[in-house]
PDB file of C-alpha atoms and ligand atoms in Angstrom:
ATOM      1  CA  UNK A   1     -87.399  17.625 -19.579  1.00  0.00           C
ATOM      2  CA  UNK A   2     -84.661  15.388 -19.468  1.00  0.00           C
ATOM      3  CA  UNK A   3     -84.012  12.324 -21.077  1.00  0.00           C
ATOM      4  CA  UNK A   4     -81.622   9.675 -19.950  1.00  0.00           C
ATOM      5  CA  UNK A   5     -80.573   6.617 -21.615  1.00  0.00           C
ATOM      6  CA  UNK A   6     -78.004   4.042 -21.053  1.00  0.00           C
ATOM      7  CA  UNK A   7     -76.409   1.841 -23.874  1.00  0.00           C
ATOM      8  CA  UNK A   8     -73.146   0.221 -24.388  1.00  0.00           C
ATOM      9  CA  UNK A   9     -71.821   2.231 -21.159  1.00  0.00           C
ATOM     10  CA  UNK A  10     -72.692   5.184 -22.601  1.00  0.00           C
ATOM     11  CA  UNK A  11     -75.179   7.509 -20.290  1.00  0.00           C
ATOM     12  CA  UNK A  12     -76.764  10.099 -23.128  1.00  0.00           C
ATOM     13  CA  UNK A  13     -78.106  12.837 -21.433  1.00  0.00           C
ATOM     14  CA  UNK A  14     -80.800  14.744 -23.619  1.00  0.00           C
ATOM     15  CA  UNK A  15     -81.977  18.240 -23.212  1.00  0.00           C
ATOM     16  CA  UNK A  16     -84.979  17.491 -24.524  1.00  0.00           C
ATOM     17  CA  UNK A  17     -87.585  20.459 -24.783  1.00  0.00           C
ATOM     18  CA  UNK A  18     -88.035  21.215 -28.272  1.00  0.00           C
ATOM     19  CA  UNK A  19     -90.791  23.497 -28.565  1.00  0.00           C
ATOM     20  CA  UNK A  20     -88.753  25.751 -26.289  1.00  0.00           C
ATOM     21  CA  UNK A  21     -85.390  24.877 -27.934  1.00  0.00           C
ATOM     22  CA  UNK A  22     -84.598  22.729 -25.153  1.00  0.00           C
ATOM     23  CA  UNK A  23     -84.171  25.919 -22.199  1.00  0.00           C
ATOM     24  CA  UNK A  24     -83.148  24.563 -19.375  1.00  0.00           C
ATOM     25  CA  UNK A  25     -85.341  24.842 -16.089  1.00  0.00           C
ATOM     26  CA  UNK A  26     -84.410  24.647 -12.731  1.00  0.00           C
ATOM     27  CA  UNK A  27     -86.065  20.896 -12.277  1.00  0.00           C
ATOM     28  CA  UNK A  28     -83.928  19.972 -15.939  1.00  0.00           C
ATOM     29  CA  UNK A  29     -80.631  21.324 -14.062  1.00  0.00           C
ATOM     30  CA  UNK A  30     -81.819  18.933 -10.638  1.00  0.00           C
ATOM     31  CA  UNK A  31     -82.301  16.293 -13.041  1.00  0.00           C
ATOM     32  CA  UNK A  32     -79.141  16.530 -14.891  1.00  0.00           C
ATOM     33  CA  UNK A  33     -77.326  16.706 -11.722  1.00  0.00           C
ATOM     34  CA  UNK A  34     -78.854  13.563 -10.286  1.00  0.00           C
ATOM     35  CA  UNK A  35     -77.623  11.437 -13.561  1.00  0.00           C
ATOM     36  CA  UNK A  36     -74.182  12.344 -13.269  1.00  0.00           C
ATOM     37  CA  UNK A  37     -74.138  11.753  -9.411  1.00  0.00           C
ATOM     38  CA  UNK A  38     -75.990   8.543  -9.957  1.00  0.00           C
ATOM     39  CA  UNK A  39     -73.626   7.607 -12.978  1.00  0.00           C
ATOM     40  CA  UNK A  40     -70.747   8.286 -11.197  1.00  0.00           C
ATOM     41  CA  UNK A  41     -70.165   5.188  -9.759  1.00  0.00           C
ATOM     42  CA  UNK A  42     -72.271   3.120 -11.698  1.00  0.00           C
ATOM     43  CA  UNK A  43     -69.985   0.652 -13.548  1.00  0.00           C
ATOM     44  CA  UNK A  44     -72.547   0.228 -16.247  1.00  0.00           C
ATOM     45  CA  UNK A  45     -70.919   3.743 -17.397  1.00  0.00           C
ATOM     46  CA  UNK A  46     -68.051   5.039 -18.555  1.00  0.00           C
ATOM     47  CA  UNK A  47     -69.267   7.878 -20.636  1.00  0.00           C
ATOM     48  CA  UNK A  48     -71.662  10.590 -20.786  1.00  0.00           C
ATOM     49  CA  UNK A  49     -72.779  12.174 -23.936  1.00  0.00           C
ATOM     50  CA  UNK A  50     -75.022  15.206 -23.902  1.00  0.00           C
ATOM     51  CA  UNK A  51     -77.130  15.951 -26.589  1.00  0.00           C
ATOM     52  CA  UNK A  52     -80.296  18.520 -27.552  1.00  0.00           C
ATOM     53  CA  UNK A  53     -83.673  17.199 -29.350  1.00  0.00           C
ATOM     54  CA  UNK A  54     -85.351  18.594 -32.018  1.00  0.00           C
ATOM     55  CA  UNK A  55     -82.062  19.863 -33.928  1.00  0.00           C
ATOM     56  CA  UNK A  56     -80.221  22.234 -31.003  1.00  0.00           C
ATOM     57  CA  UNK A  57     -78.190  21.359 -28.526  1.00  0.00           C
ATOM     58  CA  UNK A  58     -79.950  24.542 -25.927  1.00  0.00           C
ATOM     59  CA  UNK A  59     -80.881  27.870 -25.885  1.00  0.00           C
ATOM     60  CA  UNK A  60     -79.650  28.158 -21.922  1.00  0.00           C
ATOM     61  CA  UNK A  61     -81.461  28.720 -19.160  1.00  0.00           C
ATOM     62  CA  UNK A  62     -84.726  29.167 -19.523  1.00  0.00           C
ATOM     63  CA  UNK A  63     -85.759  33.066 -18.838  1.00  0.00           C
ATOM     64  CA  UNK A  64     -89.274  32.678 -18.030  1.00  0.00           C
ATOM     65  CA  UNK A  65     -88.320  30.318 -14.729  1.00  0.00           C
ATOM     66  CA  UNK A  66     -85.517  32.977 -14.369  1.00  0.00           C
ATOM     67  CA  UNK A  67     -88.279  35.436 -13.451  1.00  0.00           C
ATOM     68  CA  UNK A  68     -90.896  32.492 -11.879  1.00  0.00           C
ATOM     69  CA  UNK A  69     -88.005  30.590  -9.935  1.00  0.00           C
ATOM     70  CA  UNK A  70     -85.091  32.851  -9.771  1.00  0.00           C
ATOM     71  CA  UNK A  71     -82.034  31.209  -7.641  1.00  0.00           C
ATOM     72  CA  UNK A  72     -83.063  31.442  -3.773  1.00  0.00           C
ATOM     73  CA  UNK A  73     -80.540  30.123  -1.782  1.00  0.00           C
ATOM     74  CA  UNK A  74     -76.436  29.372  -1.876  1.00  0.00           C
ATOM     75  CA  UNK A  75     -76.798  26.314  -3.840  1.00  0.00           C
ATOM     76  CA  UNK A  76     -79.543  26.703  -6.919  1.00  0.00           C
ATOM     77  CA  UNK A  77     -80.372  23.748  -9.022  1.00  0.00           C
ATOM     78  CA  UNK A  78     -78.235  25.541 -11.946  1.00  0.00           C
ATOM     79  CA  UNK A  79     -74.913  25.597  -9.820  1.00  0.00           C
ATOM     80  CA  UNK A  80     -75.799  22.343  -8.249  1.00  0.00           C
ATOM     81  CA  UNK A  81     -75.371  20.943 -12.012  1.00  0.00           C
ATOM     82  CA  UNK A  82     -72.354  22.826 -12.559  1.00  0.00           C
ATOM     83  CA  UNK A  83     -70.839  21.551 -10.155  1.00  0.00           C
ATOM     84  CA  UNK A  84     -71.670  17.812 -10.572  1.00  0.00           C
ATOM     85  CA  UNK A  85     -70.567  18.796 -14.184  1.00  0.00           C
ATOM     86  CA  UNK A  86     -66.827  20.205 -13.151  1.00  0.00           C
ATOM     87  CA  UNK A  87     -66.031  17.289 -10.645  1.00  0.00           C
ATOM     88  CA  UNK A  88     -67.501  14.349 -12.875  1.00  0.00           C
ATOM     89  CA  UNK A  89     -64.768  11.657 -12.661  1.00  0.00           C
ATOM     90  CA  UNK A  90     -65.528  10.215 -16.115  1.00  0.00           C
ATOM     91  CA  UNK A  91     -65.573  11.505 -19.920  1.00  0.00           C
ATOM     92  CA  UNK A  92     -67.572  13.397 -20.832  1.00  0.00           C
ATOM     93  CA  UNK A  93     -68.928  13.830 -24.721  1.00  0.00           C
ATOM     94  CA  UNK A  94     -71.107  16.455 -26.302  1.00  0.00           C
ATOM     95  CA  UNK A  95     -73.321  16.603 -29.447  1.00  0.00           C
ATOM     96  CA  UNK A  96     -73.708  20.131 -30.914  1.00  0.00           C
ATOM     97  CA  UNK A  97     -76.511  20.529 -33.449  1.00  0.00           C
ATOM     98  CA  UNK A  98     -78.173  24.267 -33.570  1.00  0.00           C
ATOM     99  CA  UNK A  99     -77.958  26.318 -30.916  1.00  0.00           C
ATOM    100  CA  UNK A 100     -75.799  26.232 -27.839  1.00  0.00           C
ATOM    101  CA  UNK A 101     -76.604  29.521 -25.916  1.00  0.00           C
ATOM    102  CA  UNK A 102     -75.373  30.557 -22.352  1.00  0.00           C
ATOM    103  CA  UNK A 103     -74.978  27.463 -20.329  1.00  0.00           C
ATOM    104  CA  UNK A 104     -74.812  25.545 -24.052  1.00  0.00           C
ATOM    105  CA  UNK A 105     -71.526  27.220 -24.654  1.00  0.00           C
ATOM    106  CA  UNK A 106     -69.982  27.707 -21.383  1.00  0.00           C
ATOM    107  CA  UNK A 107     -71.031  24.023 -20.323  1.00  0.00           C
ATOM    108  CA  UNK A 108     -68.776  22.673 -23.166  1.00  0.00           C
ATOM    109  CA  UNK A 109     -65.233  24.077 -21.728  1.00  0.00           C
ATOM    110  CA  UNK A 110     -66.020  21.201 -19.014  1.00  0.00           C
ATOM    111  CA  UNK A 111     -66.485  18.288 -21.440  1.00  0.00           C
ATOM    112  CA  UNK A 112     -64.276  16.463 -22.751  1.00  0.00           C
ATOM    113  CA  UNK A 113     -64.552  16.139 -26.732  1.00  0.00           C
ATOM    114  CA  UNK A 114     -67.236  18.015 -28.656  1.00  0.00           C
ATOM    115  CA  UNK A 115     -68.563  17.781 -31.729  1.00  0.00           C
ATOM    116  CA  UNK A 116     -70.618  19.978 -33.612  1.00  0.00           C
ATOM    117  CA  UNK A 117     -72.508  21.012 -36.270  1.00  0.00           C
ATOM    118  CA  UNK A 118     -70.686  23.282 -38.849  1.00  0.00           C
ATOM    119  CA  UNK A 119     -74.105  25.082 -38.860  1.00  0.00           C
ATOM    120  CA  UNK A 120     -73.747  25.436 -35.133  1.00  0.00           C
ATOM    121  CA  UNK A 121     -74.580  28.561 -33.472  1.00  0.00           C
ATOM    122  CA  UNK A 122     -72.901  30.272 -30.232  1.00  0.00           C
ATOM    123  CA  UNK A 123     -73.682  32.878 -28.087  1.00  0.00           C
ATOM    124  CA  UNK A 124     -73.255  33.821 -24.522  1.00  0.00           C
ATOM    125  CA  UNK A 125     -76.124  36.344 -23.734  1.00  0.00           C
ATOM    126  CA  UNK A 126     -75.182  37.004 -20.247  1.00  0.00           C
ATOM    127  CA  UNK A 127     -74.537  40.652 -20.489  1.00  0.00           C
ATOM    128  CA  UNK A 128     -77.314  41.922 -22.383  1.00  0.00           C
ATOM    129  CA  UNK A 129     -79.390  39.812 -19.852  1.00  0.00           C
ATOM    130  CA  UNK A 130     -77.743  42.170 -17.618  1.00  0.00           C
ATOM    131  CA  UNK A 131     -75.936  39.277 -15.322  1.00  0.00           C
ATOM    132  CA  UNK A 132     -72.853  37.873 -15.800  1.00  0.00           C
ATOM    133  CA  UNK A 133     -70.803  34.692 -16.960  1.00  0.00           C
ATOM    134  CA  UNK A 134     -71.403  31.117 -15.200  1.00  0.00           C
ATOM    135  CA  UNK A 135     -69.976  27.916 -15.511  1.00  0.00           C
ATOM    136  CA  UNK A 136     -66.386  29.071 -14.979  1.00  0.00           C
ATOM    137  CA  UNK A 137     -66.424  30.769 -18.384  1.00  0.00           C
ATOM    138  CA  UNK A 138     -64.737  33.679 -16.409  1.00  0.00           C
ATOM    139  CA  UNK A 139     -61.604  31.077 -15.783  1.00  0.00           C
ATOM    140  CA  UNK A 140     -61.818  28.834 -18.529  1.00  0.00           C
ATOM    141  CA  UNK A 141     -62.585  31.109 -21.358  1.00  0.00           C
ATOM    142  CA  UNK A 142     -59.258  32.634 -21.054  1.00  0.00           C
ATOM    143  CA  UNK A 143     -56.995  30.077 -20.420  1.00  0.00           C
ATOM    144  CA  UNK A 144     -58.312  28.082 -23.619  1.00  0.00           C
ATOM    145  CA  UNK A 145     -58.671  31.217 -25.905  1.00  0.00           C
ATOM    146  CA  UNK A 146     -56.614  34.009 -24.626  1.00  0.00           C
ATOM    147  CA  UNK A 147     -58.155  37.663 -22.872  1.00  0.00           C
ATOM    148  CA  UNK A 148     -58.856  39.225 -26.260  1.00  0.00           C
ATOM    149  CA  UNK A 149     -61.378  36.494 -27.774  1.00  0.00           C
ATOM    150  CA  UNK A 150     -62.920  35.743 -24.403  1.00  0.00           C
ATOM    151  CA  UNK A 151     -63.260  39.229 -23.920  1.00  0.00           C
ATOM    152  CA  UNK A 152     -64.749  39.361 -27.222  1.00  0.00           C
ATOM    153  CA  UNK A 153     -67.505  36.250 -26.909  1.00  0.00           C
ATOM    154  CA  UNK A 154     -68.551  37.546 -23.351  1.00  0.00           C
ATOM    155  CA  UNK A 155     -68.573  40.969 -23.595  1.00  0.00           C
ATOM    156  CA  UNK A 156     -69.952  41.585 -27.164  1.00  0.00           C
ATOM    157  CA  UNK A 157     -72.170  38.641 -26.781  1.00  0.00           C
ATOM    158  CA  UNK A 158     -72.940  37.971 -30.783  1.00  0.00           C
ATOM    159  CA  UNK A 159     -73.493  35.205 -32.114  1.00  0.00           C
ATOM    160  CA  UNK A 160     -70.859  33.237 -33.436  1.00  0.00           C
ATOM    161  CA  UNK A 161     -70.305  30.140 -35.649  1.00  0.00           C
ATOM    162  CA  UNK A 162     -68.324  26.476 -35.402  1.00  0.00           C
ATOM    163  CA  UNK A 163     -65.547  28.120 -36.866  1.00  0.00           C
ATOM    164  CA  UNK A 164     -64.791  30.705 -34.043  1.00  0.00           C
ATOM    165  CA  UNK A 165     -65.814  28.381 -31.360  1.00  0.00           C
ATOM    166  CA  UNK A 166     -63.007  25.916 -33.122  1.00  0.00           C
ATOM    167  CA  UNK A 167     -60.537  28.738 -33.073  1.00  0.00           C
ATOM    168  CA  UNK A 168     -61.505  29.482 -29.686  1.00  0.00           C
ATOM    169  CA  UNK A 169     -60.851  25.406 -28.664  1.00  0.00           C
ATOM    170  CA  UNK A 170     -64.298  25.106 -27.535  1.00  0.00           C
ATOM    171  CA  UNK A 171     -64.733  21.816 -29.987  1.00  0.00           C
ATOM    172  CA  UNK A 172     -63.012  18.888 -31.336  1.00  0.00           C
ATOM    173  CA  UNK A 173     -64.813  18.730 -34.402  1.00  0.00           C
ATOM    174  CA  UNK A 174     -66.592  19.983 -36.841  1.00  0.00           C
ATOM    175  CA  UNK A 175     -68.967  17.943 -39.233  1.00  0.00           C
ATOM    176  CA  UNK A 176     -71.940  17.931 -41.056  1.00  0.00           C
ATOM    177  CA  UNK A 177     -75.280  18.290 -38.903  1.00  0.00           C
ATOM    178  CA  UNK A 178     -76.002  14.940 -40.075  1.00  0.00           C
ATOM    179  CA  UNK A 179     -73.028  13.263 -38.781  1.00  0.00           C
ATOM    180  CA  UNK A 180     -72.908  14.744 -35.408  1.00  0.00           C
ATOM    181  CA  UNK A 181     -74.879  12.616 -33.272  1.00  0.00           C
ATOM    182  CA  UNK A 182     -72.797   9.597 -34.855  1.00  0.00           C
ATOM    183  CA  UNK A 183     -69.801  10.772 -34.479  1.00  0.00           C
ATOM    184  CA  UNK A 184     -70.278  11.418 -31.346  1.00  0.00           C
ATOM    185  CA  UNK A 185     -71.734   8.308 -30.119  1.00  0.00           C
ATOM    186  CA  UNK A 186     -68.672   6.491 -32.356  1.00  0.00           C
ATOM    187  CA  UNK A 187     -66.018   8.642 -30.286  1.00  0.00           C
ATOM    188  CA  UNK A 188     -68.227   8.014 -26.966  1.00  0.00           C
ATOM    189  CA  UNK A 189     -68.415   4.280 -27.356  1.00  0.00           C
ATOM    190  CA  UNK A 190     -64.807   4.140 -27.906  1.00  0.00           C
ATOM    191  CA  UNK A 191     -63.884   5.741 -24.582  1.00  0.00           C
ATOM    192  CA  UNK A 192     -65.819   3.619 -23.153  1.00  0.00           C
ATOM    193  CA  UNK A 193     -63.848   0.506 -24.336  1.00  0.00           C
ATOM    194  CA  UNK A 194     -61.015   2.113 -22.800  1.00  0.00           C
ATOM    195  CA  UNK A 195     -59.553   0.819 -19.105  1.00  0.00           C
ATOM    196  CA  UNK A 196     -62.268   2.712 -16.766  1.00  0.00           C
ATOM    197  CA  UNK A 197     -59.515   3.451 -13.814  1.00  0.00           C
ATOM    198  CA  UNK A 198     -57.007   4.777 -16.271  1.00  0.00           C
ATOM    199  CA  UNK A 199     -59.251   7.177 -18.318  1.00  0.00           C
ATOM    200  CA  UNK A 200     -60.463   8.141 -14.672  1.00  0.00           C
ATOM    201  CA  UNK A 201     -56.905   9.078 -13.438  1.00  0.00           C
ATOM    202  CA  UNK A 202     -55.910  10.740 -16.428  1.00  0.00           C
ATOM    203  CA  UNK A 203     -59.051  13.010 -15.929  1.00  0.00           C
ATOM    204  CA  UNK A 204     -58.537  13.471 -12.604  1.00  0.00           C
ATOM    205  CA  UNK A 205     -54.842  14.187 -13.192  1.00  0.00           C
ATOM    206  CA  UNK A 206     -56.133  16.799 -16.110  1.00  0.00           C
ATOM    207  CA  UNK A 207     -58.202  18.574 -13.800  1.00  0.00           C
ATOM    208  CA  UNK A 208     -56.226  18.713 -11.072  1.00  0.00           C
ATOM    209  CA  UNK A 209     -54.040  21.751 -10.695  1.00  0.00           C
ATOM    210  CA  UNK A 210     -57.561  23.560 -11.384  1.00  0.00           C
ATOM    211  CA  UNK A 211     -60.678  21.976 -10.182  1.00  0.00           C
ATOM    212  CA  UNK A 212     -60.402  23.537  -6.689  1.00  0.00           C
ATOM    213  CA  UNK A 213     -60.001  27.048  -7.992  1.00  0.00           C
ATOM    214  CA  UNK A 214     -62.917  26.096 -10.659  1.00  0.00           C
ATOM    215  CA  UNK A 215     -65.308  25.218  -8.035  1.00  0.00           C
ATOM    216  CA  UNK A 216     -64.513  28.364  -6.203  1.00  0.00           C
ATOM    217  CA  UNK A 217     -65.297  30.539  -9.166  1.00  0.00           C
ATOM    218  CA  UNK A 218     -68.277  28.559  -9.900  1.00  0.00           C
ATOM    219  CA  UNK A 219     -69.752  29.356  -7.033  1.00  0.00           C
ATOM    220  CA  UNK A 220     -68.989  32.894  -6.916  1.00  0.00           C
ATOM    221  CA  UNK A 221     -70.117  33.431 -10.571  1.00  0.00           C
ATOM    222  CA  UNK A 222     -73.601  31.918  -9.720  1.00  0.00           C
ATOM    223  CA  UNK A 223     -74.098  34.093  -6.714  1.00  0.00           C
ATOM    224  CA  UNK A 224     -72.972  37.052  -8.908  1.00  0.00           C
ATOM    225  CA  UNK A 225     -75.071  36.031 -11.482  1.00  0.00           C
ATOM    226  CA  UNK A 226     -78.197  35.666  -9.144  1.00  0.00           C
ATOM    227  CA  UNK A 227     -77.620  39.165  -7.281  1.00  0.00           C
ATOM    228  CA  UNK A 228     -77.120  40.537 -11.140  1.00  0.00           C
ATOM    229  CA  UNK A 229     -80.700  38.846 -11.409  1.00  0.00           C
ATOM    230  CA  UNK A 230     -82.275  41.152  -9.405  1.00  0.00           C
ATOM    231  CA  UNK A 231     -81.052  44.368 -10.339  1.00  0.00           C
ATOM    232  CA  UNK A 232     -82.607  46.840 -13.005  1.00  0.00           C
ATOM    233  CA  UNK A 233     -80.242  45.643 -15.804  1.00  0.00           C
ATOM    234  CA  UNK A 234     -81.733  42.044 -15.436  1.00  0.00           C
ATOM    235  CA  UNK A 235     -85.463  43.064 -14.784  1.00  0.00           C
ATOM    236  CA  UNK A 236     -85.055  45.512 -18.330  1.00  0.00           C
ATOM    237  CA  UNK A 237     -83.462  42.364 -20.199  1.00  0.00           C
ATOM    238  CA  UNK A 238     -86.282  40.158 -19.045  1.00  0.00           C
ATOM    239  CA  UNK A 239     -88.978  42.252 -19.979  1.00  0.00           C
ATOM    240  CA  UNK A 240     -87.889  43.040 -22.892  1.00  0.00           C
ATOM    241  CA  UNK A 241     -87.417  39.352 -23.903  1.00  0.00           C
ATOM    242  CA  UNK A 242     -91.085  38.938 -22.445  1.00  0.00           C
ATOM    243  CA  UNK A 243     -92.132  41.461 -24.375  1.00  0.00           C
ATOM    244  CA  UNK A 244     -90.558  40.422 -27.923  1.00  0.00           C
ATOM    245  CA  UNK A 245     -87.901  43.814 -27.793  1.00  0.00           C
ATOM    246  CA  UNK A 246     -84.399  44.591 -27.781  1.00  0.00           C
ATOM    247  CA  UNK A 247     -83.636  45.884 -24.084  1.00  0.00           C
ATOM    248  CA  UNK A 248     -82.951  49.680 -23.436  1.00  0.00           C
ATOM    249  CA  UNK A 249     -80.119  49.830 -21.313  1.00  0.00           C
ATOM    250  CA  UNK A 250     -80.096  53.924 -21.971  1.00  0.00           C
ATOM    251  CA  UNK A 251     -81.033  55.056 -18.588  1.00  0.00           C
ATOM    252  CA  UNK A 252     -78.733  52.863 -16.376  1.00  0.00           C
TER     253      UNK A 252
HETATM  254  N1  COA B   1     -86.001  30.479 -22.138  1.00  0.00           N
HETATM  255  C1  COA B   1     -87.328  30.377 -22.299  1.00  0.00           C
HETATM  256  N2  COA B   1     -87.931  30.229 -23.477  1.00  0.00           N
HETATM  257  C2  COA B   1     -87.130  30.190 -24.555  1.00  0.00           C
HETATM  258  C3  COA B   1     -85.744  30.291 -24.466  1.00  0.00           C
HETATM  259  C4  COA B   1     -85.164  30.447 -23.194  1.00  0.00           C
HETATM  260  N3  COA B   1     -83.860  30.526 -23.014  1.00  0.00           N
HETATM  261  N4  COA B   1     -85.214  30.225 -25.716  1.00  0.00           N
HETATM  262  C5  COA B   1     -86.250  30.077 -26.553  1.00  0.00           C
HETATM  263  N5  COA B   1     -87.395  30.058 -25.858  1.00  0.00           N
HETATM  264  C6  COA B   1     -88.752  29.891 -26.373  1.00  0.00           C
HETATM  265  C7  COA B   1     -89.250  31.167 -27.075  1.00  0.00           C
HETATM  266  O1  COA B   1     -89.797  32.071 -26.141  1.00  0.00           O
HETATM  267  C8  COA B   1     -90.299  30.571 -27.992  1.00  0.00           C
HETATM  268  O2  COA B   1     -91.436  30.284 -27.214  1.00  0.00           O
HETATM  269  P1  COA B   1     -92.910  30.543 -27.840  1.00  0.00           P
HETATM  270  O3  COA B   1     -92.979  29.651 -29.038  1.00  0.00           O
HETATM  271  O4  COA B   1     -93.825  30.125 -26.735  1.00  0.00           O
HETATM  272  O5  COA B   1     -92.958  32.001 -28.183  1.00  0.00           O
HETATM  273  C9  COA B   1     -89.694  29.228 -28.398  1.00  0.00           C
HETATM  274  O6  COA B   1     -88.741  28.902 -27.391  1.00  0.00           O
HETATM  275  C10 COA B   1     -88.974  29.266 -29.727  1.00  0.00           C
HETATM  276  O7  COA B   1     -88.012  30.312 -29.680  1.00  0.00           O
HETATM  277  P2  COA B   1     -87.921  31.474 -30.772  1.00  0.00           P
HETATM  278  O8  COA B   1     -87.383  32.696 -30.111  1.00  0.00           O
HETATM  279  O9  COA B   1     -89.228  31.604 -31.500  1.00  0.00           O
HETATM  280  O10 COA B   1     -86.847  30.820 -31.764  1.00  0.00           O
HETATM  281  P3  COA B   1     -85.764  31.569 -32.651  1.00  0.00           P
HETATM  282  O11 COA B   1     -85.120  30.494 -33.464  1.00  0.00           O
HETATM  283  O12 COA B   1     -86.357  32.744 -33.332  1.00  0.00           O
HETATM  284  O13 COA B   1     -84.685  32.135 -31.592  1.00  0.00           O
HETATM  285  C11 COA B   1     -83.191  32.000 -29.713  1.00  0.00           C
HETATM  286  C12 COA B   1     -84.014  31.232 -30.760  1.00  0.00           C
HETATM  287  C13 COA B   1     -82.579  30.987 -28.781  1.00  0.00           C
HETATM  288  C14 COA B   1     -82.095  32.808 -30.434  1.00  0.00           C
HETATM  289  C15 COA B   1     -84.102  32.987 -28.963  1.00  0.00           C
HETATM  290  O14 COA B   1     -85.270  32.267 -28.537  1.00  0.00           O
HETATM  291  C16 COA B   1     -83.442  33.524 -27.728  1.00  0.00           C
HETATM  292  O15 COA B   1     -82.666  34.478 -27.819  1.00  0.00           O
HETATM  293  N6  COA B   1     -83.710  32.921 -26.555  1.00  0.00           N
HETATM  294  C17 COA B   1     -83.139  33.363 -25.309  1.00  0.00           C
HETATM  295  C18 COA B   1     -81.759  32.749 -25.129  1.00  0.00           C
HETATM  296  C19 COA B   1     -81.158  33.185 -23.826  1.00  0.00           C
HETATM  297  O16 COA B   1     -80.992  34.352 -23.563  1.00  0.00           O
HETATM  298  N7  COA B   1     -80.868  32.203 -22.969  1.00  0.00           N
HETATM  299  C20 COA B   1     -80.412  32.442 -21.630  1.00  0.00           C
HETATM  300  C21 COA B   1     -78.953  32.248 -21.518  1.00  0.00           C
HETATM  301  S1  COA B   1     -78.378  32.643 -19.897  1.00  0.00           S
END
């Protein structure tokens, strides 16, 4: 599920589903979405700061409701968060303990300043799921990092630690896993001290020779993603995570 809490103007957002690493299900993504469309004109916030329980941040989308609850229409409760996610009007903070896989990762080239764990780990599964990037990875991966190293993180798909996702400008910091969560909440609260309308505008005014052309490839990732979903590729990778295997992509 998600938890929500609201304290000194700061709206935490936890993934909090420990027992599956915190995967995100469809009703986690509707739930997400409604906080930051709530929160986004609520002036008891400024700030946002996600955050995982149990020691990780999130192992993605969760691939049993992939199979149960795959996407069904234009608008799926994963790109509905997305979305709420690229166009939030305030700052936005994340806490990276653990893991941070698929959405984890690509969700964190939409925040604002991220800290994490220096025992962190990355990975963007997508293709040996046998779909493709979301979240506007495709765009923003290599603007921040360049072709080659986004090329590298989506396409090889390993796992990779704080200190590539630094070099990659995926984070702000890196700090003990201890120190995480308060640093975070330290560099949250102050943000939220700040003048509201001018933090606003100078988001807005960051955003804005890109958030159109963001939204756009949001969107078409997703329905990629979900067509992806029901090919062979996908229905192999899916299995074989069922199943406790490495996928056999051999015959395709
Ligand atoms: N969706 C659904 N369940 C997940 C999950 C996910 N994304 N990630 C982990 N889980 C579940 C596991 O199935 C396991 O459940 P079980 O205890 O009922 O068997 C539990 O969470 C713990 O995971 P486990 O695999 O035992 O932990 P680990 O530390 O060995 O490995 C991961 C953690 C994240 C590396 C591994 O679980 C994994 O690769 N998960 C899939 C990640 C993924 O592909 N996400 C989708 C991105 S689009």
């Amino acid at each position: 599920m998600i938890t929500t809490q609201i304290e000194n103007r700061v709206l935490s957002i936890c993934f909090d589903r420990a027992d599956k690493k915190n995967a995100i299900t469809n009703e986690m993504y509707l739930a997400a979405e409604k906080a930051l469309l709530d929160s986004a004109d609520n002036s008891d916030v400024r700030v946002v700061l996600f955050n995982g329980a149990g020691g990780d941040f999130t192992s993605g989308n969760d691939l049993v409701d992939f199979i149960k609850n795959p996407p069904k229409d234009d608008m799926p409760p994963v790109l509905r968060f997305l979305l709420a996610l690229a166009r939030y009007p305030k700052p936005v903070v994340a806490a990276v303990n653990g893991l941070a896989v698929g959405i984890g990762t690509t969700m964190l080239a939409h925040c604002d300043y991220v800290v994490a764990a220096e025992n962190a780990r990355f990975k963007l599964p997508f293709v040996d799921l046998g779909v493709c990037p979301e979240g506007g990875s495709s765009l923003l991966f290599p603007q921040v990092m360049g072709h080659s190293l986004a090329a590298e993180l989506l396409m090889l798909a390993d796992v990779f630690g704080s200190a590539k996702a630094n070099q990659a400008g995926l984070l702000n910091e890196v700090v003990a896993a201890d120190e995480v969560m308060p640093l975070a909440q330290k560099v949250a609260s102050k943000l939220a001290a700040k003048a509201p309308n001018a933090i606003r505008t100078t988001k807005a005014m960051l955003k804005k020779s890109y958030l159109e052309q963001l939204e756009a490839r949001i969107t078409e990732e997703i329905h990629s993603f979900a067509a992806l979903l029901n090919g062979p590729e996908a229905q192999e990778a899916l299995t074989a995570f069922m199943e406790k295997r490495q996928p056999d992509f051999s015959n395709f």
